[in-house]
Every structure is written in C-alpha cells, then in structure tokens.
Short mmCIF file of C-alpha atoms in Angstrom, two decimals:
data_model
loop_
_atom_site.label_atom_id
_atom_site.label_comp_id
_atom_site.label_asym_id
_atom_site.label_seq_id
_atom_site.Cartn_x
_atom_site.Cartn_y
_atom_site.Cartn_z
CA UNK J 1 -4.07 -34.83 7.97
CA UNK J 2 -6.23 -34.35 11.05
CA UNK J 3 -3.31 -33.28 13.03
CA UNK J 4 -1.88 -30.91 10.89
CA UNK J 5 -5.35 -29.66 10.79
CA UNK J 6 -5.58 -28.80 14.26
CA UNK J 7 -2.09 -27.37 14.10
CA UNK J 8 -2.90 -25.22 11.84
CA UNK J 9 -6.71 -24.42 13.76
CA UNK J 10 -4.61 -23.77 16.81
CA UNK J 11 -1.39 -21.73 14.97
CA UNK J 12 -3.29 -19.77 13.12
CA UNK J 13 -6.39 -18.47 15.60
CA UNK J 14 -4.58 -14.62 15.93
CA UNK J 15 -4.29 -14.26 12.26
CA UNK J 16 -7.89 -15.51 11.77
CA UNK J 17 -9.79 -13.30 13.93
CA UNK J 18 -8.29 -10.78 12.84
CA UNK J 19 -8.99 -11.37 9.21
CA UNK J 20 -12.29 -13.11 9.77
CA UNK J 21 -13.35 -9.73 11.81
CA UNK J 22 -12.14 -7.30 9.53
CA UNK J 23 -14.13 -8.96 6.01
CA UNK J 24 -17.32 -9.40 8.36
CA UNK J 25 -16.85 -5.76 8.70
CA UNK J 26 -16.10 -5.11 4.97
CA UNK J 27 -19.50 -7.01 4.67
CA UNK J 28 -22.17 -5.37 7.29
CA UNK J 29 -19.92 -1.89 7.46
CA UNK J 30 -22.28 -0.27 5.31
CA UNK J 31 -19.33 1.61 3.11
CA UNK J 32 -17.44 1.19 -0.47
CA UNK J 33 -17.36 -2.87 -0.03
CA UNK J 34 -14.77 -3.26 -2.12
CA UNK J 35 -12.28 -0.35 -0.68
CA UNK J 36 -13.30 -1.80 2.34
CA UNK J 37 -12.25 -5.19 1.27
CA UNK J 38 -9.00 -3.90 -0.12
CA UNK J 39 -8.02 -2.31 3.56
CA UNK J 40 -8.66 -5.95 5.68
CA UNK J 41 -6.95 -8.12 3.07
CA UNK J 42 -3.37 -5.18 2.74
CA UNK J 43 -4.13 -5.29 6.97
CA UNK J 44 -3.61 -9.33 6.49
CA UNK J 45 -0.79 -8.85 5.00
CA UNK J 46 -1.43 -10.89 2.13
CA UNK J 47 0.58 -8.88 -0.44
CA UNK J 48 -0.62 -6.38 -2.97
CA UNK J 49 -0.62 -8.66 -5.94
CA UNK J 50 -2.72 -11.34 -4.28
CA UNK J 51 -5.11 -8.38 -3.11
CA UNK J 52 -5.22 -7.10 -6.53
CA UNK J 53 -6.17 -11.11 -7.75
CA UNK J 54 -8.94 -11.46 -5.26
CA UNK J 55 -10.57 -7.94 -5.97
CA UNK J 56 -10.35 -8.40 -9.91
CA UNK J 57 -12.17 -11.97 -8.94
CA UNK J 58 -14.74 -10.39 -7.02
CA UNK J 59 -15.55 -7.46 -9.57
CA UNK J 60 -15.52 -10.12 -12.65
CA UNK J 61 -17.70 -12.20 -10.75
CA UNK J 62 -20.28 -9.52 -9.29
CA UNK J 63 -20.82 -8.07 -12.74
CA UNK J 64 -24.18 -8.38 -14.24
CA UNK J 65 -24.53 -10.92 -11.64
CA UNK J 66 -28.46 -10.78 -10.40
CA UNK J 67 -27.88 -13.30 -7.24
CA UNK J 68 -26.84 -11.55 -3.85
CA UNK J 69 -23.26 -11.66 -3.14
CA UNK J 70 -23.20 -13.70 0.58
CA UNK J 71 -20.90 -14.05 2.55
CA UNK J 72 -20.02 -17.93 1.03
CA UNK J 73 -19.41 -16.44 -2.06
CA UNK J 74 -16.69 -13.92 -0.64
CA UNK J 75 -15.12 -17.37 1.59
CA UNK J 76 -15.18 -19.38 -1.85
CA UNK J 77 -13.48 -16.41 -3.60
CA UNK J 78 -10.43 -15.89 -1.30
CA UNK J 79 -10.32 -19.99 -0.84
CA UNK J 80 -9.77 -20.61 -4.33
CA UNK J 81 -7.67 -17.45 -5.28
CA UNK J 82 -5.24 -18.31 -1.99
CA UNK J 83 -5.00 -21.63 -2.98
CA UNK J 84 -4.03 -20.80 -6.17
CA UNK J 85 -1.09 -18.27 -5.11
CA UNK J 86 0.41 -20.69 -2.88
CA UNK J 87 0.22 -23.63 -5.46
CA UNK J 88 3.72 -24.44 -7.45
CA UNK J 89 3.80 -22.76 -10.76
CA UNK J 90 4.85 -24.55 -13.83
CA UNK J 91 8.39 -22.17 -13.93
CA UNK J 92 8.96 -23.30 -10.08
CA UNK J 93 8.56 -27.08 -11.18
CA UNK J 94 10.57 -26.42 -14.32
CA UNK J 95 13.60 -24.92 -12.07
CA UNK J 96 13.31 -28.48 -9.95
CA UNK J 97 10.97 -27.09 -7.22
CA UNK J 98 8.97 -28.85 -5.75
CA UNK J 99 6.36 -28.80 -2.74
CA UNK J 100 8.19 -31.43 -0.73
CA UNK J 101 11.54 -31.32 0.68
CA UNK J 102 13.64 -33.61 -1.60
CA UNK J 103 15.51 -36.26 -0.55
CA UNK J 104 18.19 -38.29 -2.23
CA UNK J 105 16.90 -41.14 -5.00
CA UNK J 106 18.34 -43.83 -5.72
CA UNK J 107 20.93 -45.87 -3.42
CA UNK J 108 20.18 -45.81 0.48
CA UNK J 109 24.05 -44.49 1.51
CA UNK J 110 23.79 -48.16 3.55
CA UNK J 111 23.57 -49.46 -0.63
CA UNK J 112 26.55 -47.65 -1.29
CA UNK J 113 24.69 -44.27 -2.23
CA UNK J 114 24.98 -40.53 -1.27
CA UNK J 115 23.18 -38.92 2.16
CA UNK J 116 20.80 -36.20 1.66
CA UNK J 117 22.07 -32.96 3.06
CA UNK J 118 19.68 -29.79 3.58
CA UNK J 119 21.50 -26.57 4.03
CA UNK J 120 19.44 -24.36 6.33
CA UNK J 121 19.83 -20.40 6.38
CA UNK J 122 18.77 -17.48 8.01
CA UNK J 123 19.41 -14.61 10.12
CA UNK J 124 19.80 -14.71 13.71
CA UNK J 125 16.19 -14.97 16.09
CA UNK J 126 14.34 -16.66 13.07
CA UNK J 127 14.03 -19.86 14.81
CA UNK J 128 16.55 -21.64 12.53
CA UNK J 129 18.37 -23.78 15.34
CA UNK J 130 14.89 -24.65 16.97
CA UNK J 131 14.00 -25.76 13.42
CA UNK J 132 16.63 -27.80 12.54
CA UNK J 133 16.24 -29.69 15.90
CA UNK J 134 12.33 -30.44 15.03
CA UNK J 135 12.78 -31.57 11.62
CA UNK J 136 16.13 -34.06 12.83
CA UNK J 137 13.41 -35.21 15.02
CA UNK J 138 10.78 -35.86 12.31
CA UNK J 139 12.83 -37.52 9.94
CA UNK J 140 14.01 -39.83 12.87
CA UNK J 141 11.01 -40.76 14.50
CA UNK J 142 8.86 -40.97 11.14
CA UNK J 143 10.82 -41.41 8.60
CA UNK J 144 12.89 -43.84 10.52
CA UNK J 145 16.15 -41.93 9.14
CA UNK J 146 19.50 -42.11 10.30
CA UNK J 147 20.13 -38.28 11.36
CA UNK J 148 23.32 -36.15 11.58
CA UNK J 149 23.11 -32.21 11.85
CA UNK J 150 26.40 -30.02 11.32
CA UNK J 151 26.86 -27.20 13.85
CA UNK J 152 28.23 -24.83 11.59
CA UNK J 153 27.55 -21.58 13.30
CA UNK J 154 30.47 -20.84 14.77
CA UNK J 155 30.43 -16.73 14.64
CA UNK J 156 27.04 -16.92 17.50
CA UNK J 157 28.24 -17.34 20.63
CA UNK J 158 26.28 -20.10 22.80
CA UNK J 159 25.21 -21.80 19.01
CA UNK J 160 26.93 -24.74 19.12
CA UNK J 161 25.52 -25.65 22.39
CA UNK J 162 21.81 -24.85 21.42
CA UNK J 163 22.58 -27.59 18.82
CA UNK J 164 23.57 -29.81 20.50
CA UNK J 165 20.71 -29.70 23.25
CA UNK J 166 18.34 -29.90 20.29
CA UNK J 167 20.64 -32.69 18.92
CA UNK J 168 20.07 -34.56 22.23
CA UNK J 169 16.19 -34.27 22.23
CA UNK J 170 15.81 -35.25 18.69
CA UNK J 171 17.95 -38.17 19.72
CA UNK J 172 20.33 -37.97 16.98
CA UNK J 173 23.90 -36.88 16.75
CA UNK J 174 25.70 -33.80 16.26
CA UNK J 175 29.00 -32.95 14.99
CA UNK J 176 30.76 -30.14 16.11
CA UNK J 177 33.91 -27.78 15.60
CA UNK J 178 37.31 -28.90 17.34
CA UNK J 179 40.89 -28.46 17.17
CA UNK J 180 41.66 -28.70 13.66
CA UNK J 181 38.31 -27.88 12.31
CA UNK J 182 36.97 -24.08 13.38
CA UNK J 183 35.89 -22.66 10.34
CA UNK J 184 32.11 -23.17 9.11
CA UNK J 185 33.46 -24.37 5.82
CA UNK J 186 36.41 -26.87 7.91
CA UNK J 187 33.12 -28.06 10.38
CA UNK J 188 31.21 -28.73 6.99
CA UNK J 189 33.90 -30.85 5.55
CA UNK J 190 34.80 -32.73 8.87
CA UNK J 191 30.68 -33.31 9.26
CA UNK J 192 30.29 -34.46 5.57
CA UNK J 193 33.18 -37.22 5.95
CA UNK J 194 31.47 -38.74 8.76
CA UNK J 195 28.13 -38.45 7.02
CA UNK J 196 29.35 -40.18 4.00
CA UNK J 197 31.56 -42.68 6.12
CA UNK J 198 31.26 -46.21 7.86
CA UNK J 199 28.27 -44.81 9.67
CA UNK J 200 26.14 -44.22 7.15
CA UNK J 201 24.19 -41.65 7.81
CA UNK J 202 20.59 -40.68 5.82
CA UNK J 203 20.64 -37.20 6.18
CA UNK J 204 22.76 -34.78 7.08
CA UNK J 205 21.42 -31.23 8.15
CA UNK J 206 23.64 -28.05 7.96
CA UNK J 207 23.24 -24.76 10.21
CA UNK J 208 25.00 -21.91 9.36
CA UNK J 209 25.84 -18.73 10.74
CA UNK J 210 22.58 -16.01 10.80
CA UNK J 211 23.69 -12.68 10.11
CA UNK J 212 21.38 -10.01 7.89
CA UNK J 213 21.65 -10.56 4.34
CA UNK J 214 24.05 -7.64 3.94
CA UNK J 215 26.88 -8.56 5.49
CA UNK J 216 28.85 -9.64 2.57
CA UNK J 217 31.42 -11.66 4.26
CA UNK J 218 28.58 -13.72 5.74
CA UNK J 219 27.35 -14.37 2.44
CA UNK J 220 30.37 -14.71 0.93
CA UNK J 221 31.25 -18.00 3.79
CA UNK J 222 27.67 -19.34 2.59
CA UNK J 223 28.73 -19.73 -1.35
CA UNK J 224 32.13 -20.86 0.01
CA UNK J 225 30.50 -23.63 2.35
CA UNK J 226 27.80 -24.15 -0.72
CA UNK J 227 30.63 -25.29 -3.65
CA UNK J 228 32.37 -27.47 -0.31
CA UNK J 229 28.98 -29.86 -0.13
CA UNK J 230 29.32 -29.53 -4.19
CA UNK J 231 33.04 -30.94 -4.53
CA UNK J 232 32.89 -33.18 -1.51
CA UNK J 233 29.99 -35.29 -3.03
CA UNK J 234 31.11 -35.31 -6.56
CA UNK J 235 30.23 -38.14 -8.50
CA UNK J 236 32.51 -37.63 -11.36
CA UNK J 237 35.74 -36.48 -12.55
CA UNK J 238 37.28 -34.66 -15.27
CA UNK J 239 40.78 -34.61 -16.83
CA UNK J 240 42.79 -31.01 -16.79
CA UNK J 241 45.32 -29.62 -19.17
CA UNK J 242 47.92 -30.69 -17.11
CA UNK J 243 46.57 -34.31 -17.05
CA UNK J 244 45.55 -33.87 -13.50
CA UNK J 245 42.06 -35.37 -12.51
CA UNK J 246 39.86 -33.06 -10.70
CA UNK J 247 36.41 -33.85 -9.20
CA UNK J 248 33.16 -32.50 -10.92
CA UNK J 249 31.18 -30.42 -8.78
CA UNK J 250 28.37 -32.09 -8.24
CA UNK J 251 25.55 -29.58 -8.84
CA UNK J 252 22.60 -31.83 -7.74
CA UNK J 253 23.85 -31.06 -4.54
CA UNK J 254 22.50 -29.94 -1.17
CA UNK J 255 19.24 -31.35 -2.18
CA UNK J 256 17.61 -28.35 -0.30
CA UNK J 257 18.47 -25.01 0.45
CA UNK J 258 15.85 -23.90 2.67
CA UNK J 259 15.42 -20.12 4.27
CA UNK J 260 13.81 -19.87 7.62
CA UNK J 261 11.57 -16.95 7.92
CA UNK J 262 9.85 -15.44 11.20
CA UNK J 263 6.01 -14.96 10.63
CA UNK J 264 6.01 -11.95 12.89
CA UNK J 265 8.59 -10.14 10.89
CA UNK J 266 6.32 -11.08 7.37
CA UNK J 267 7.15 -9.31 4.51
CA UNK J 268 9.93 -7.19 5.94
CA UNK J 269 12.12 -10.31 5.23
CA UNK J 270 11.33 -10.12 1.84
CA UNK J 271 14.51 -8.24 1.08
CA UNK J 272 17.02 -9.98 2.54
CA UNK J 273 15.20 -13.40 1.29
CA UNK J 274 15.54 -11.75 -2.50
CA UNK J 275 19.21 -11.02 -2.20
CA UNK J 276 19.99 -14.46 -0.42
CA UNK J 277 17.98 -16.20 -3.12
CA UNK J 278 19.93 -14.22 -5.92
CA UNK J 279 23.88 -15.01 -4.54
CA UNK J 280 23.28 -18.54 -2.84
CA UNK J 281 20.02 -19.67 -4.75
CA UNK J 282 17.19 -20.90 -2.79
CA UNK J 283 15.12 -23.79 -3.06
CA UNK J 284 12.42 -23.24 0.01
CA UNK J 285 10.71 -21.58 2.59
CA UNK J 286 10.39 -22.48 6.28
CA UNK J 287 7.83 -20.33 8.21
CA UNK J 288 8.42 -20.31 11.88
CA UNK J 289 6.27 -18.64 15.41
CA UNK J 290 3.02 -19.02 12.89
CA UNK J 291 0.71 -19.67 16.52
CA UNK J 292 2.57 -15.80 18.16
CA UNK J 293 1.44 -13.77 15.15
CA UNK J 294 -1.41 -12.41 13.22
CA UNK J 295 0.40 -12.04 10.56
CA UNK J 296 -0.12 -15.40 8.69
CA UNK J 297 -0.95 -13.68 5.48
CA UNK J 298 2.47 -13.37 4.66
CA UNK J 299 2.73 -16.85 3.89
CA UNK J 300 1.24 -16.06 0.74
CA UNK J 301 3.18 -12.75 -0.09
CA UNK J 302 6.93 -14.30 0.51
CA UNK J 303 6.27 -17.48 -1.36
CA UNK J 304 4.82 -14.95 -4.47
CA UNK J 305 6.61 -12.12 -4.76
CA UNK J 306 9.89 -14.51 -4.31
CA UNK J 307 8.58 -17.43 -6.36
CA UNK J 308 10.10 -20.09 -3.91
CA UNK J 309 7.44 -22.94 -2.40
CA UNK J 310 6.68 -23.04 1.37
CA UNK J 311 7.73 -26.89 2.37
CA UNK J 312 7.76 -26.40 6.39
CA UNK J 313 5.89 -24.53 9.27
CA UNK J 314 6.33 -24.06 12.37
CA UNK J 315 2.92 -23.45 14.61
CA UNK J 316 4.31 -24.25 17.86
CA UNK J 317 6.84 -24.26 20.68
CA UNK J 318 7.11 -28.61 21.00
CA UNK J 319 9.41 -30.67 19.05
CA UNK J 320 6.36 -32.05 17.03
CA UNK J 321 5.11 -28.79 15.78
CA UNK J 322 7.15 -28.43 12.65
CA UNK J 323 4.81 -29.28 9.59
CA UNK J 324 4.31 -29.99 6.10
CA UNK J 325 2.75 -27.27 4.17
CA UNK J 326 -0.67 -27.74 3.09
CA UNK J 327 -1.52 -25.10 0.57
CA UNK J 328 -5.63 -26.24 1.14
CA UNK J 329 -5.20 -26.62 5.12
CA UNK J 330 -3.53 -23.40 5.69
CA UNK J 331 -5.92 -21.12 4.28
CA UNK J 332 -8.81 -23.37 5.39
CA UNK J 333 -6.88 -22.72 8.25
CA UNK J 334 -6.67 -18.68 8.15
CA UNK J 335 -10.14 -18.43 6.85
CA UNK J 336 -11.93 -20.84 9.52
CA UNK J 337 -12.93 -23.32 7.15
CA UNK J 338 -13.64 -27.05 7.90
CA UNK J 339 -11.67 -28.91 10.64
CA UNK J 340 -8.30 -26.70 9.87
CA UNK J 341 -10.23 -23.42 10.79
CA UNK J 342 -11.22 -24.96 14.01
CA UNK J 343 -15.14 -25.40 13.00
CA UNK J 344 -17.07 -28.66 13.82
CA UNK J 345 -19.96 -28.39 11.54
CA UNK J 346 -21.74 -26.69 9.13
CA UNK J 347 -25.18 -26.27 6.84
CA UNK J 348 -25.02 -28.40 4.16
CA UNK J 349 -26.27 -28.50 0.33
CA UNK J 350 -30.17 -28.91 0.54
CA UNK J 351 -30.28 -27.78 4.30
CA UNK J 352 -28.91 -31.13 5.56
CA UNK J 353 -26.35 -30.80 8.00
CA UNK J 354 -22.49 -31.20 6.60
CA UNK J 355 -19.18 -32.20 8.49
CA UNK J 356 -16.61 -29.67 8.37
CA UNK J 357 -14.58 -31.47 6.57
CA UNK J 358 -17.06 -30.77 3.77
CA UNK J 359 -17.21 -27.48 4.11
CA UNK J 360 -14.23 -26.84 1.78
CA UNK J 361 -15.51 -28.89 -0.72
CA UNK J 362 -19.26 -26.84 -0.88
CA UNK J 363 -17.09 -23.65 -1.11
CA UNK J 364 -14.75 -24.98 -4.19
CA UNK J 365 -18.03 -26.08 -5.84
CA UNK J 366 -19.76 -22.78 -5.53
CA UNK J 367 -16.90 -20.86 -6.78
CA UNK J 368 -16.89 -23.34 -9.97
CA UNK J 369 -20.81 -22.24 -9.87
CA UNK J 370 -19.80 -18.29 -9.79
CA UNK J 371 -17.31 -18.78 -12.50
CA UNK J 372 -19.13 -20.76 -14.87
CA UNK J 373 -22.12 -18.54 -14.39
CA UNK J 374 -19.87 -15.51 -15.08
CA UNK J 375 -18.39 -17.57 -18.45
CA UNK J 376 -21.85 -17.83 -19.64
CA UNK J 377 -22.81 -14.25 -19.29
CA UNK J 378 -19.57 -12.81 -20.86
CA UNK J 379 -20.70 -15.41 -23.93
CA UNK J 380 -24.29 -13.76 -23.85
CA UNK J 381 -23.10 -10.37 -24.29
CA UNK J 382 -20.65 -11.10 -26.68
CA UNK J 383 -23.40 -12.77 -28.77
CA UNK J 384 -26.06 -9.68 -28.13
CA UNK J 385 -22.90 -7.02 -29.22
CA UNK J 386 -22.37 -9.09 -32.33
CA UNK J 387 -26.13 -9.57 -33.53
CA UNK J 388 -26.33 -5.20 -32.67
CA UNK J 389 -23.14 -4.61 -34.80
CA UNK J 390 -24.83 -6.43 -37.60
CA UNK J 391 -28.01 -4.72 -37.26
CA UNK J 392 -26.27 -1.40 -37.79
CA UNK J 393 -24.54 -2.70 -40.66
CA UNK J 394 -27.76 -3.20 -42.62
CA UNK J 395 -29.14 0.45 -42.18
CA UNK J 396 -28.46 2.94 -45.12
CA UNK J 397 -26.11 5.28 -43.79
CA UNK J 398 -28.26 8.75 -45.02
CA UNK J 399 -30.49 10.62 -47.48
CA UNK J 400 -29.69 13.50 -49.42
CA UNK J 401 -29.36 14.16 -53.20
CA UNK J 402 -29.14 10.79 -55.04
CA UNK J 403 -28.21 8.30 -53.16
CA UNK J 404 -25.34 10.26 -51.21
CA UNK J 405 -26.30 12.10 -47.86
CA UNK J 406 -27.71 15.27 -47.79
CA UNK J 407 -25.45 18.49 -49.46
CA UNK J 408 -22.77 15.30 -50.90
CA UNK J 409 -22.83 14.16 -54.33
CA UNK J 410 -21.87 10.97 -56.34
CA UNK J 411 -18.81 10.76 -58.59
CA UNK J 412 -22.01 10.15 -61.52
CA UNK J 413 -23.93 13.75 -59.86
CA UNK J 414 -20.41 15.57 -60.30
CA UNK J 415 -20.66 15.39 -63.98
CA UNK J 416 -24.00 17.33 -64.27
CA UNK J 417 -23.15 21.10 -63.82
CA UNK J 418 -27.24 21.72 -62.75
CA UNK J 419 -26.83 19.46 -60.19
CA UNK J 420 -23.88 20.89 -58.96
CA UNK J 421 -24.70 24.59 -59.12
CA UNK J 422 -27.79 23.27 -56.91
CA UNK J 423 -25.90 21.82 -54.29
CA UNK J 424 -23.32 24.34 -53.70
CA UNK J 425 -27.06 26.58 -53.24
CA UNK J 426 -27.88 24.10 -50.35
CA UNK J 427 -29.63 21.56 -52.47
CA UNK J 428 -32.62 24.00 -53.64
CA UNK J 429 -34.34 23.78 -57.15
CA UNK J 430 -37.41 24.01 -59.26
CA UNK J 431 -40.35 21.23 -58.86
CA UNK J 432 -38.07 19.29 -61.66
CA UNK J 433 -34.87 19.50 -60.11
CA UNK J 434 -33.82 22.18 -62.38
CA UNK J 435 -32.52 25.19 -60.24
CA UNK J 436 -34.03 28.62 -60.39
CA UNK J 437 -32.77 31.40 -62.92
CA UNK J 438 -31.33 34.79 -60.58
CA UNK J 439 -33.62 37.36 -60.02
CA UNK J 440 -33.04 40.96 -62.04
CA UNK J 441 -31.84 43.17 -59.66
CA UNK J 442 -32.20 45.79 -62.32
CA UNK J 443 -35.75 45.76 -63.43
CA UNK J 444 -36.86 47.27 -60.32
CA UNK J 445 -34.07 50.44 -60.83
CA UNK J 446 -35.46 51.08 -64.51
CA UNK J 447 -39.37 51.20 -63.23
CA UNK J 448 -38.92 53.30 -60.42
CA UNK J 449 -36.85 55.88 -62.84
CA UNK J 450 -39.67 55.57 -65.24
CA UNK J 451 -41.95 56.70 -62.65
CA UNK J 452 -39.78 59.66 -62.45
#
C-alpha cells in the first residue's frame, strides 16, 4: 500500500496541480462558485456525468446549510463522490466483473488444471507491449507464476521483437510466429499448446495486433483469435447429428480481456473502447503514461460512461510501475490527500496534529457529517410543510350569504326565491333580509303633470 501510494503521489503530480489550482481558484476567485466549479472539474476531464454528481452534491448539501462551506468540505465532497464512480456497480459484478484481474480457480495446470490466459488489446502507441512486459514481470516475481506471453502481433513491423526484449527482462518466455505458424490466430494456437503442455505454464498472456477500432478486418481477426482460446480450452464435448463429437466452446474463457488505454489521449478513446467492448466484449481497463499527463481525470470518465472496472495502471517508465487500481488511493492521489497525494501531515480533529494517512479518514467522516446534517434538515421541513398544510385545512374557506362565500348560495338558499332575487342584486336587502320593493318610476311623471 505505501508504494502504490507514492506511485500514485509521483504519477499523478501534473494532473493534481492542475486540478488542485483550478478549485482553489473556484474557491477565492470571487465569481459564480459553482459555474466556476463546473469549468475546473469539465477542464479535469472528469466527465460530464461525474461533474453533474459532484455539483448536485454540493447544491443538496449547501442548502439551508448555516455552517461556511471550507475548503474540507469541497475535498470531502469530490473524495466521496469519485470514489463512488470508480467503485464496481452491482450490474458490473452481476456480468462477472470484478476489480481484480481474475485468474484461473481451481487446479494449478501442474494439478492437471487449465492456465489463465489474458487477452490484451489496443491500438497501436497505447503502451500495450510495454504493458504486457510489466505485468509478465509482476506475476513472476510476486506471484511466483510460471509466465508465457504470445507475440501475436504480427501486422506491426518490429512487434515481435519488442516482445521479446520485454520477454527477456521480465525473465519469462515468449513464443513467437515461425514457419508453419504466421497468422495471429495460427501463433495463438501454437502458443496455447505449449501453454497447456508438459511445461505447464500459469499464465499465458496474449498481444494482438493494435489497429483503430474501425478497421473491421482487425476486429474481425480479434473475434476469430477470441472463439480459438474458446475451443482450444474446452472442457466438454457435445454429440452432432451426424454422431460426430465436437468440443464445447468453453465460454469461461480468456479469463480477462483487458483494453489498454493512453491517459494522454483520455476520453477521445472512448469511442473506439465502446465499439471494441460491443464486438469482442471487454472485461477491463488498463491505464497507461498516468505520470506524462494531466489528464488523470479520465480515469473516472472511461471506466463510467463504458461501465468496465479499471484493474491496472501504469504511472511510470520501469518494469515495476504497473499497478493495481486503488479506487481510494487514486483520487487521494489526484486530490493531494494523505500519503497518496504526496502530503506528510495534517491538522487533526481537536487541533492535534494527524498523519496523513488520516487525513482521508477525517474527510470521509465529515462528508457523513454534511450528509446526515442535510438528512435531518430535509426531515425538518418536511415536518414544518406538513403541520402548515394542516393549519390551512382548519380555516373556513369564506363568508358570504349563509354559510357559502360571498354572492354563492347553498343548494338549501336556492329554494327561497327572496334569497335568490337578493343575490343576483349583489347580496343587498332590507334590515330583515327581505329585499327592497322597486321604486315607481311613474309617480314622479304624474306630479310634475299635475303641477301643470
């Protein structure tokens, strides 16, 4: 854990400062905080749903809110939301994913059980070769694994060779196309004989050939080299119409189907990832050149928007800096939290002086704090709306004649004519509620022609 902290303190210092710089400026910048907060988190390239997550966060938990909102509380927002993004879902883990690159249970292939094989992709200048070569080495030196990787590129001129020098200083073998065996899907074959043979290997690592994900014919050798590993490591059989036995393919198999990604390029790989992920099916991500870019926010918008797990990054040029990925450490990591964002200590609970490796743990608590406060006020309005609506429902709704509002009668009013006539004058009667006889327009006429 401490080293892949300082990996990732190291890997990750261009994509911090720039992050760290651009939210201190959201902060002290004197504008709209949260447009401002919008523009360095889209500039981190973080993704636009994971933006939209962390500003509904922050508005939910600002509102009616009487406390400050510090700087802490913006660093214990984005922890927690990040965290959560880059966590496995429930529909990843019912689909088999899983953070970890899987490996084959059961029977060692020394017991008389299958190798693991992990079938690598990606397009060309993604640090797929380079990768393959560090994880041989991993497995070898700590797993203690028996290690054979497939040079299946044979379109890439020069690829076979950059195996095999990677072969040579992860100190494990490599086999290799030859006179009878040319093809990717031929090498694939030949390599998975000798995998599964007297020499029993652990693992078995495939490259293939890196071309963009629209080249069909590309894509179209990766299915074809996918259903090989399928029917060569078929476990059972089935009985045609023709009473032939056939092999069953085998669809446990490769145990990993991992996509190597470039940091720098971020989410412009996001395309060719989808359409990859649709035809061959893709189990994981492996993010490579994490230490040359600033663009380490796209960790979180690939693994999201293409619902796939990160399992491996790369945050160096030596044959020791490929990693596991540590959801927690990596955005401790891009945020300068703790040990993994390269701090050494920090002010405690109670103004006591904390180890960084605390640090994460005071943030996590004081976004429980935020969110439980914000629970209890959402509870206290709903209770102060309900008690108001009540009150309202005990005041008479209006005065007028009877009981009715004013000018509006009762169905028991509409059978008295009086009342009636007196409403449809505006409600106006004598002292007794009868209404006034009409004046004599008349009377007046006769006089005056009396006068006469």
């Amino acid at each position: 854990t401490q080293q892949t902290n300082q990996a990732f303190a190291i890997g990750l210092a261009k994509s911090r400062n720039r992050l760290l710089y651009d939210l201190e400026d959201a902060l002290n910048g004197g504008g709209d905080f949260l447009e401002d907060l919008e523009d360095a988190l889209i500039q981190a390239d973080l993704g636009l749903a994971t933006v939209e997550d962390v500003l509904g966060e922050v508005r939910s938990l600002r509102t009616d809110s009487t406390t400050i909102f510090s700087r802490d509380d913006l660093r214990s927002i984005l922890r927690g939301k990040l965290i959560e993004a880059l966590e496995v879902t429930e529909e990843q883990a019912e689909k088999g994913m899983c953070r970890n690159v899987k490996f084959e249970e059961g029977k060692s292939p020394a017991e008389g059980g299958l190798p693991t094989v992990l079938f690598v992709m990606g397009a060309n200048g993604m640090g797929k070769t380079t990768t393959i070569g560090k994880l041989a080495s991993r497995l070898r030196n700590e797993g203690g694994q028996k290690v054979l990787v497939a040079a299946c590129d044979t379109f890439r001129a020069g690829a076979v060779e950059q195996l095999e020098m990677w072969a040579d200083r992860a100190e494990v073998d490599c086999y290799g196309p030859n006179e009878q065996q040319k093809s990717p899907a031929a090498v694939l074959y030949g390599s998975l004989d000798r995998a599964m043979g007297e020499e029993k290997y652990d693992t078995l690592i495939v490259d293939t050939s890196g071309r963009l994900s629209n080249n069909d014919a590309l894509t179209a050798e990766l299915a074809k080299m996918k259903r090989v590993i399928q029917k060569r490591m078929s476990v059972a059989t089935e009985e045609g119409a023709d009473g032939k036995t056939t092999p069953v393919p085998n669809a446990d198999v490769p145990h990993e189907t991992l996509l190597v990604i470039d940091a720098a390029q971020g989410r412009m790989a996001l395309e060719s990832a989808r359409q990859w992920n649709d035809e061959i099916g893709l189990t994981g991500l492996v993010l490579t050149k994490l230490d040359g870019s600033a663009r380490g926010g796209s960790v979180v918008a690939v693994s999201r928007e293409l619902g796939i797990p990160v399992k491996l990054i790369g945050v160096g040029e030596g044959i020791d800096d490929l990693r596991d990925f540590d959801p927690e450490a990596f955005v401790d990591g891009l945020l300068g939290i703790g040990s993994a964002g390269g701090a050494k200590a920090s002010p405690g609970l109670g103004g006591k002086s904390s180890g960084a490796a605390d640090e994460g743990k005071v943030l996590a608590a004081r976004l429980k704090e935020m969110r439980k406060a914000r629970d209890e006020r959402a509870k206290t309005l709903k209770k102060e709306e309900k008690t108001k609506a009540g009150a309202k429902a005990k005041v008479p709704v209006g005065v007028g004649v009877g009981s009715s509002p004013a000018g509006e009668l009762t169905f028991q009013e509409m059978d008295a004519p009086a009342a009636a006539a007196a409403a449809a004058n505006g409600g106006g009667g004598g002292p007794s509620g009868v209404p006034r006889k009409p004046k004599n327009k008349n009377k007046k006429k006769k006089k005056r022609k009396g006068r006469r």
